[in-house]
PDB file of C-alpha atoms in Angstrom:
ATOM      1  CA  MET P 734       0.002  -0.015   0.009  1.00  0.00           C
ATOM      2  CA  ASN P 735       1.556   3.094  -0.959  1.00  0.00           C
ATOM      3  CA  ARG P 736       1.254   6.660   0.633  1.00  0.00           C
ATOM      4  CA  ALA P 737      -1.477   7.796  -1.284  1.00  0.00           C
ATOM      5  CA  GLN P 738      -3.579   4.534  -0.513  1.00  0.00           C
ATOM      6  CA  ARG P 739      -3.002   5.022   3.122  1.00  0.00           C
ATOM      7  CA  LEU P 740      -4.060   8.620   3.003  1.00  0.00           C
ATOM      8  CA  ALA P 741      -7.076   7.704   1.318  1.00  0.00           C
ATOM      9  CA  GLN P 742      -7.719   4.946   3.682  1.00  0.00           C
ATOM     10  CA  ASP P 743      -7.379   7.121   6.825  1.00  0.00           C
ATOM     11  CA  ALA P 744      -9.588   9.919   5.334  1.00  0.00           C
ATOM     12  CA  ALA P 745     -12.451   7.129   4.931  1.00  0.00           C
ATOM     13  CA  GLU P 746     -11.831   5.987   8.722  1.00  0.00           C
ATOM     14  CA  ALA P 747     -11.885   9.475   9.608  1.00  0.00           C
ATOM     15  CA  ALA P 748     -14.978  10.073   7.824  1.00  0.00           C
ATOM     16  CA  GLU P 749     -16.787   7.117   9.261  1.00  0.00           C
ATOM     17  CA  VAL P 750     -15.702   8.677  12.731  1.00  0.00           C
ATOM     18  CA  ARG P 751     -17.071  11.791  12.190  1.00  0.00           C
ATOM     19  CA  ALA P 752     -20.320  10.542  10.883  1.00  0.00           C
ATOM     20  CA  TYR P 753     -21.006   8.659  14.116  1.00  0.00           C
ATOM     21  CA  GLU P 754     -19.647  11.362  16.442  1.00  0.00           C
ATOM     22  CA  THR P 755     -21.908  13.857  14.798  1.00  0.00           C
ATOM     23  CA  ASP P 756     -24.611  11.744  14.808  1.00  0.00           C
ATOM     24  CA  PRO P 757     -27.839  13.261  16.572  1.00  0.00           C
ATOM     25  CA  ASP P 758     -28.350  10.368  19.039  1.00  0.00           C
ATOM     26  CA  VAL P 759     -24.580  10.486  20.046  1.00  0.00           C
ATOM     27  CA  VAL P 760     -24.851  14.261  20.482  1.00  0.00           C
ATOM     28  CA  ALA P 761     -28.201  13.778  22.379  1.00  0.00           C
ATOM     29  CA  LEU P 762     -26.901  11.401  24.395  1.00  0.00           C
ATOM     30  CA  ARG P 763     -23.629  13.372  25.497  1.00  0.00           C
ATOM     31  CA  ILE P 764     -25.782  16.245  26.431  1.00  0.00           C
ATOM     32  CA  GLU P 765     -27.946  13.990  28.718  1.00  0.00           C
ATOM     33  CA  ARG P 766     -25.135  12.830  30.279  1.00  0.00           C
ATOM     34  CA  VAL P 767     -23.835  16.711  30.755  1.00  0.00           C
ATOM     35  CA  ARG P 768     -27.172  17.106  32.320  1.00  0.00           C
ATOM     36  CA  ARG P 769     -27.205  14.471  34.694  1.00  0.00           C
ATOM     37  CA  GLN P 770     -23.415  15.663  35.568  1.00  0.00           C
ATOM     38  CA  VAL P 771     -24.962  19.435  36.277  1.00  0.00           C
ATOM     39  CA  ASP P 772     -27.904  18.348  38.126  1.00  0.00           C
ATOM     40  CA  TRP P 773     -25.747  16.380  40.416  1.00  0.00           C
ATOM     41  CA  MET P 774     -23.300  19.077  41.260  1.00  0.00           C
ATOM     42  CA  CYS P 775     -26.036  21.720  41.236  1.00  0.00           C
ATOM     43  CA  TRP P 776     -28.165  19.524  43.756  1.00  0.00           C
ATOM     44  CA  SER P 777     -25.259  18.438  45.961  1.00  0.00           C
ATOM     45  CA  GLY P 778     -24.353  22.445  46.122  1.00  0.00           C
ATOM     46  CA  ILE P 779     -28.114  23.313  47.150  1.00  0.00           C
ATOM     47  CA  VAL P 780     -28.216  20.299  49.776  1.00  0.00           C
ATOM     48  CA  LEU P 781     -24.902  21.475  51.422  1.00  0.00           C
ATOM     49  CA  GLY P 782     -26.219  25.228  51.455  1.00  0.00           C
ATOM     50  CA  LEU P 783     -29.679  24.054  53.159  1.00  0.00           C
ATOM     51  CA  ALA P 784     -27.498  21.784  55.695  1.00  0.00           C
ATOM     52  CA  PHE P 785     -25.305  24.883  56.670  1.00  0.00           C
ATOM     53  CA  THR P 786     -27.985  26.938  57.677  1.00  0.00           C
ATOM     54  CA  MET P 787     -29.842  24.399  59.768  1.00  0.00           C
ATOM     55  CA  THR P 788     -27.868  25.432  62.580  1.00  0.00           C
ATOM     56  CA  ASN P 789     -28.242  29.037  62.442  1.00  0.00           C
ATOM     57  CA  VAL P 790     -32.131  28.561  61.924  1.00  0.00           C
ATOM     58  CA  GLN P 791     -32.207  26.454  65.126  1.00  0.00           C
ATOM     59  CA  THR P 792     -30.443  29.056  67.037  1.00  0.00           C
ATOM     60  CA  PHE P 793     -32.605  31.656  65.698  1.00  0.00           C
ATOM     61  CA  ALA P 794     -35.796  29.357  66.736  1.00  0.00           C
ATOM     62  CA  SER P 795     -34.878  28.376  69.951  1.00  0.00           C
ATOM     63  CA  ALA P 796     -33.485  31.594  71.623  1.00  0.00           C
ATOM     64  CA  GLY P 797     -34.241  32.031  74.946  1.00  0.00           C
ATOM     65  CA  THR P 798     -35.021  28.548  75.514  1.00  0.00           C
ATOM     66  CA  ARG P 799     -33.102  26.036  77.719  1.00  0.00           C
ATOM     67  CA  ALA P 800     -30.850  23.390  75.696  1.00  0.00           C
ATOM     68  CA  TRP P 801     -32.603  19.982  75.288  1.00  0.00           C
ATOM     69  CA  SER P 802     -36.025  21.340  76.258  1.00  0.00           C
ATOM     70  CA  LEU P 803     -39.096  20.518  73.929  1.00  0.00           C
ATOM     71  CA  PRO P 804     -39.052  23.872  72.344  1.00  0.00           C
ATOM     72  CA  TRP P 805     -35.198  23.605  71.645  1.00  0.00           C
ATOM     73  CA  LEU P 806     -35.582  20.429  70.320  1.00  0.00           C
ATOM     74  CA  ALA P 807     -38.775  21.776  68.027  1.00  0.00           C
ATOM     75  CA  ALA P 808     -36.386  24.393  66.963  1.00  0.00           C
ATOM     76  CA  TRP P 809     -34.806  21.422  64.698  1.00  0.00           C
ATOM     77  CA  ALA P 810     -37.787  21.077  62.754  1.00  0.00           C
ATOM     78  CA  LEU P 811     -38.402  24.436  61.575  1.00  0.00           C
ATOM     79  CA  ASP P 812     -35.330  24.224  58.973  1.00  0.00           C
ATOM     80  CA  PRO P 813     -36.055  21.063  57.597  1.00  0.00           C
ATOM     81  CA  THR P 814     -39.810  21.878  56.969  1.00  0.00           C
ATOM     82  CA  VAL P 815     -38.919  24.898  54.915  1.00  0.00           C
ATOM     83  CA  SER P 816     -36.208  22.952  53.372  1.00  0.00           C
ATOM     84  CA  LEU P 817     -38.400  19.971  52.256  1.00  0.00           C
ATOM     85  CA  VAL P 818     -41.081  22.170  50.626  1.00  0.00           C
ATOM     86  CA  LEU P 819     -38.359  23.974  48.746  1.00  0.00           C
ATOM     87  CA  LEU P 820     -36.555  20.636  47.443  1.00  0.00           C
ATOM     88  CA  ALA P 821     -39.994  19.318  46.353  1.00  0.00           C
ATOM     89  CA  ILE P 822     -40.748  22.566  44.224  1.00  0.00           C
ATOM     90  CA  LEU P 823     -37.052  22.257  42.760  1.00  0.00           C
ATOM     91  CA  ARG P 824     -37.898  18.610  42.032  1.00  0.00           C
ATOM     92  CA  ALA P 825     -41.193  19.195  40.363  1.00  0.00           C
ATOM     93  CA  GLU P 826     -39.562  21.921  38.308  1.00  0.00           C
ATOM     94  CA  GLN P 827     -36.625  19.427  37.133  1.00  0.00           C
ATOM     95  CA  VAL P 828     -39.151  17.153  35.805  1.00  0.00           C
ATOM     96  CA  THR P 829     -41.662  19.989  34.078  1.00  0.00           C
ATOM     97  CA  ALA P 830     -38.714  22.044  32.696  1.00  0.00           C
ATOM     98  CA  ARG P 831     -37.458  18.963  30.922  1.00  0.00           C
ATOM     99  CA  TYR P 832     -40.822  18.342  29.282  1.00  0.00           C
ATOM    100  CA  LYS P 833     -41.365  22.356  28.517  1.00  0.00           C
ATOM    101  CA  VAL P 834     -44.095  22.328  31.077  1.00  0.00           C
ATOM    102  CA  LYS P 835     -44.629  26.086  32.273  1.00  0.00           C
ATOM    103  CA  THR P 836     -45.534  26.176  36.274  1.00  0.00           C
ATOM    104  CA  GLY P 837     -48.087  28.329  37.936  1.00  0.00           C
ATOM    105  CA  ARG P 838     -47.565  31.410  39.576  1.00  0.00           C
ATOM    106  CA  TRP P 839     -48.041  29.979  43.067  1.00  0.00           C
ATOM    107  CA  VAL P 840     -45.045  27.458  42.497  1.00  0.00           C
ATOM    108  CA  ARG P 841     -42.741  30.376  41.966  1.00  0.00           C
ATOM    109  CA  ARG P 842     -44.132  32.608  45.108  1.00  0.00           C
ATOM    110  CA  ALA P 843     -43.800  29.166  47.338  1.00  0.00           C
ATOM    111  CA  LYS P 844     -40.185  28.783  46.082  1.00  0.00           C
ATOM    112  CA  TRP P 845     -39.413  32.365  46.797  1.00  0.00           C
ATOM    113  CA  PHE P 846     -41.033  32.584  49.965  1.00  0.00           C
ATOM    114  CA  THR P 847     -39.448  29.599  51.185  1.00  0.00           C
ATOM    115  CA  LEU P 848     -35.768  30.786  50.028  1.00  0.00           C
ATOM    116  CA  ALA P 849     -36.525  34.405  51.930  1.00  0.00           C
ATOM    117  CA  ALA P 850     -37.618  32.407  54.902  1.00  0.00           C
ATOM    118  CA  THR P 851     -34.533  30.853  54.962  1.00  0.00           C
ATOM    119  CA  TYR P 852     -32.301  33.981  54.585  1.00  0.00           C
ATOM    120  CA  VAL P 853     -34.083  35.984  57.029  1.00  0.00           C
ATOM    121  CA  MET P 854     -34.073  33.378  59.739  1.00  0.00           C
ATOM    122  CA  ASN P 855     -30.310  32.698  58.882  1.00  0.00           C
ATOM    123  CA  THR P 856     -29.024  36.129  59.155  1.00  0.00           C
ATOM    124  CA  TRP P 857     -31.544  37.622  61.584  1.00  0.00           C
ATOM    125  CA  ALA P 858     -29.146  37.299  64.625  1.00  0.00           C
ATOM    126  CA  SER P 859     -26.203  38.806  62.692  1.00  0.00           C
ATOM    127  CA  TYR P 860     -27.969  41.879  61.711  1.00  0.00           C
ATOM    128  CA  ALA P 861     -29.421  42.591  65.267  1.00  0.00           C
ATOM    129  CA  GLU P 862     -26.052  42.134  66.504  1.00  0.00           C
ATOM    130  CA  GLY P 863     -24.548  44.360  63.621  1.00  0.00           C
ATOM    131  CA  GLU P 864     -21.749  42.218  62.777  1.00  0.00           C
ATOM    132  CA  PRO P 865     -20.552  42.517  59.224  1.00  0.00           C
ATOM    133  CA  ALA P 866     -18.481  39.405  59.196  1.00  0.00           C
ATOM    134  CA  ALA P 867     -21.265  37.446  60.638  1.00  0.00           C
ATOM    135  CA  ILE P 868     -23.698  38.797  58.367  1.00  0.00           C
ATOM    136  CA  VAL P 869     -21.325  37.993  55.459  1.00  0.00           C
ATOM    137  CA  LEU P 870     -21.043  34.480  56.499  1.00  0.00           C
ATOM    138  CA  HIS P 871     -24.292  33.817  57.191  1.00  0.00           C
ATOM    139  CA  SER P 872     -25.577  35.268  53.727  1.00  0.00           C
ATOM    140  CA  VAL P 873     -23.233  33.358  51.537  1.00  0.00           C
ATOM    141  CA  PRO P 874     -24.716  29.925  51.715  1.00  0.00           C
ATOM    142  CA  PRO P 875     -28.599  30.985  51.173  1.00  0.00           C
ATOM    143  CA  LEU P 876     -27.475  33.606  48.136  1.00  0.00           C
ATOM    144  CA  VAL P 877     -25.870  30.537  46.820  1.00  0.00           C
ATOM    145  CA  VAL P 878     -28.903  28.374  47.053  1.00  0.00           C
ATOM    146  CA  PHE P 879     -31.023  31.488  45.898  1.00  0.00           C
ATOM    147  CA  ALA P 880     -28.499  31.518  42.693  1.00  0.00           C
ATOM    148  CA  ALA P 881     -28.422  28.026  41.986  1.00  0.00           C
ATOM    149  CA  VAL P 882     -32.396  27.738  42.379  1.00  0.00           C
ATOM    150  CA  GLU P 883     -32.832  29.842  39.400  1.00  0.00           C
ATOM    151  CA  ALA P 884     -29.643  28.779  37.566  1.00  0.00           C
ATOM    152  CA  ILE P 885     -30.666  25.185  37.477  1.00  0.00           C
ATOM    153  CA  THR P 886     -33.932  25.387  35.868  1.00  0.00           C
ATOM    154  CA  ASP P 887     -32.734  27.675  33.428  1.00  0.00           C
ATOM    155  CA  LEU P 888     -29.749  25.352  32.551  1.00  0.00           C
ATOM    156  CA  ARG P 889     -32.412  22.385  32.249  1.00  0.00           C
ATOM    157  CA  ASP P 890     -34.277  24.506  29.896  1.00  0.00           C
ATOM    158  CA  LYS P 891     -30.983  25.149  27.844  1.00  0.00           C
ATOM    159  CA  LEU P 892     -29.853  21.925  27.991  1.00  0.00           C
ATOM    160  CA  THR P 893     -33.061  20.332  26.722  1.00  0.00           C
ATOM    161  CA  ASP P 894     -33.054  23.057  23.930  1.00  0.00           C
ATOM    162  CA  ALA P 895     -29.725  21.570  23.217  1.00  0.00           C
ATOM    163  CA  VAL P 896     -30.849  18.306  23.003  1.00  0.00           C
ATOM    164  CA  LEU P 897     -33.847  19.366  20.672  1.00  0.00           C
ATOM    165  CA  VAL P 898     -31.469  21.052  18.475  1.00  0.00           C
ATOM    166  CA  ALA P 899     -29.014  17.766  18.013  1.00  0.00           C
ATOM    167  CA  ALA P 900     -32.219  15.731  17.506  1.00  0.00           C
ATOM    168  CA  GLY P 901     -33.132  18.053  14.335  1.00  0.00           C
ATOM    169  CA  GLU P 902     -36.210  20.279  15.970  1.00  0.00           C
ATOM    170  CA  ARG P 903     -36.004  23.817  17.434  1.00  0.00           C
ATOM    171  CA  ARG P 904     -38.372  25.941  19.356  1.00  0.00           C
ATOM    172  CA  ASP P 905     -40.484  29.152  18.251  1.00  0.00           C
ATOM    173  CA  VAL P 906     -40.555  32.614  19.768  1.00  0.00           C
ATOM    174  CA  HIS P 907     -43.410  30.799  22.024  1.00  0.00           C
ATOM    175  CA  GLY P 908     -41.164  28.060  23.134  1.00  0.00           C
ATOM    176  CA  GLU P 909     -43.180  25.448  21.082  1.00  0.00           C
ATOM    177  CA  SER P 910     -41.223  22.565  19.576  1.00  0.00           C
ATOM    178  CA  VAL P 911     -41.160  23.019  15.722  1.00  0.00           C
ATOM    179  CA  ASN P 912     -39.464  20.443  13.685  1.00  0.00           C
ATOM    180  CA  ALA P 913     -36.488  21.664  11.729  1.00  0.00           C
ATOM    181  CA  GLY P 914     -36.049  18.735   9.577  1.00  0.00           C
ATOM    182  CA  ARG P 915     -34.277  15.671  10.525  1.00  0.00           C
ATOM    183  CA  ARG P 916     -30.499  15.644  10.059  1.00  0.00           C
ATOM    184  CA  LYS P 917     -29.528  13.233   6.799  1.00  0.00           C
ATOM    185  CA  LEU P 918     -27.641  10.312   7.882  1.00  0.00           C
ATOM    186  CA  PHE P 919     -25.572   7.972   6.375  1.00  0.00           C
ATOM    187  CA  ALA P 920     -28.513   5.437   5.172  1.00  0.00           C
ATOM    188  CA  ASP P 921     -30.380   8.476   3.957  1.00  0.00           C
ATOM    189  CA  TYR P 922     -27.435   9.445   1.558  1.00  0.00           C
ATOM    190  CA  LEU P 923     -26.862   5.584   0.915  1.00  0.00           C
ATOM    191  CA  ALA P 924     -30.314   5.653  -0.555  1.00  0.00           C
ATOM    192  CA  ASP P 925     -30.540   8.766  -2.624  1.00  0.00           C
ATOM    193  CA  ALA P 926     -26.987   7.473  -4.294  1.00  0.00           C
ATOM    194  CA  ARG P 927     -28.964   3.865  -4.751  1.00  0.00           C
ATOM    195  CA  ALA P 928     -31.912   5.617  -6.270  1.00  0.00           C
ATOM    196  CA  SER P 929     -29.507   7.414  -8.616  1.00  0.00           C
ATOM    197  CA  TRP P 930     -27.429   4.712  -9.772  1.00  0.00           C
ATOM    198  CA  SER P 931     -28.000   2.781 -12.842  1.00  0.00           C
ATOM    199  CA  PRO P 932     -26.091  -0.121 -14.587  1.00  0.00           C
ATOM    200  CA  GLY P 933     -23.078   1.452 -16.617  1.00  0.00           C
ATOM    201  CA  VAL P 934     -22.741   4.422 -14.243  1.00  0.00           C
ATOM    202  CA  GLU P 935     -19.169   4.147 -12.722  1.00  0.00           C
ATOM    203  CA  ILE P 936     -19.483   4.323  -8.820  1.00  0.00           C
ATOM    204  CA  THR P 937     -16.932   6.821  -7.604  1.00  0.00           C
ATOM    205  CA  ALA P 938     -16.684   9.231  -4.782  1.00  0.00           C
ATOM    206  CA  ALA P 939     -16.768  12.310  -7.005  1.00  0.00           C
ATOM    207  CA  TRP P 940     -20.021  10.823  -8.577  1.00  0.00           C
ATOM    208  CA  VAL P 941     -21.747  10.089  -5.346  1.00  0.00           C
ATOM    209  CA  ARG P 942     -21.260  13.608  -4.086  1.00  0.00           C
ATOM    210  CA  GLN P 943     -22.510  14.976  -7.353  1.00  0.00           C
ATOM    211  CA  ALA P 944     -25.545  12.743  -6.944  1.00  0.00           C
ATOM    212  CA  THR P 945     -26.322  12.999  -3.122  1.00  0.00           C
ATOM    213  CA  GLY P 946     -24.627  16.399  -1.986  1.00  0.00           C
ATOM    214  CA  CYS P 947     -22.626  14.650   0.766  1.00  0.00           C
ATOM    215  CA  SER P 948     -19.411  15.637   2.032  1.00  0.00           C
ATOM    216  CA  ARG P 949     -15.896  14.971   0.623  1.00  0.00           C
ATOM    217  CA  GLY P 950     -14.968  13.049   3.605  1.00  0.00           C
ATOM    218  CA  LEU P 951     -18.288  10.848   3.670  1.00  0.00           C
ATOM    219  CA  SER P 952     -18.303  10.190  -0.211  1.00  0.00           C
ATOM    220  CA  PRO P 953     -15.675   7.396  -0.392  1.00  0.00           C
ATOM    221  CA  ARG P 954     -17.511   5.260   2.453  1.00  0.00           C
ATOM    222  CA  LEU P 955     -20.486   5.775   0.472  1.00  0.00           C
ATOM    223  CA  ALA P 956     -19.146   4.774  -2.827  1.00  0.00           C
ATOM    224  CA  ARG P 957     -17.665   1.787  -1.129  1.00  0.00           C
ATOM    225  CA  ALA P 958     -20.919   0.730   0.439  1.00  0.00           C
ATOM    226  CA  LEU P 959     -23.002   1.291  -3.077  1.00  0.00           C
ATOM    227  CA  LEU P 960     -20.355  -1.048  -4.876  1.00  0.00           C
ATOM    228  CA  ALA P 961     -20.778  -3.594  -2.347  1.00  0.00           C
ATOM    229  CA  GLU P 962     -24.310  -3.582  -2.827  1.00  0.00           C
ATOM    230  CA  VAL P 963     -24.167  -3.818  -6.453  1.00  0.00           C
ATOM    231  CA  ALA P 964     -21.865  -6.574  -6.523  1.00  0.00           C
ATOM    232  CA  ASP P 965     -23.987  -8.426  -4.213  1.00  0.00           C
ATOM    233  CA  ASP P 966     -26.601  -7.891  -6.787  1.00  0.00           C
TER     234      ASP P 966
END
């Protein structure tokens, strides 16, 4: 095999790899993997941030009570009550955002109310004492949770858009899914070449490109596949 033949073989192999790597299903699968990673990291940050606020909220709720008394113990239930409602809303939004279903106003109001309640209870003592360092310390985790709550919803929505684009769809200005035409695959090009070929026509990469409009890198592979079919016939 001379150098030109080796280069032609390398080009054909590269075209085959690229055809699979740019396949809409492969691209969509990669985006889905990224979506899972983003979800996992955002959820971990949200849960850790809410866990940090638990002690501060308990201190706020149990102020003036005796340690291990019933009111002191009951104060530990306040933060989980608020956090569980917030997490339930976020989990529901995770599903609705995936399928492009809009939630109502009360859902957003409940989300922001729970976030605001968490922030106020977490920083009230620091503001009352007028300690800037404590205010910053106790403000950062709730604010990170606030930002993550809004960002994760938007990120899910955009990642879903990326999946739809990879699958050959787009959304109109109203957010509705619009079919933009399925991307042409190898089998589609081969079918076009098969339909255009007739006995006596020499099957070459150049002829395949002219008949199907495929790329220069894909045409040698298509030519080989069509030649194999013709030989079998």
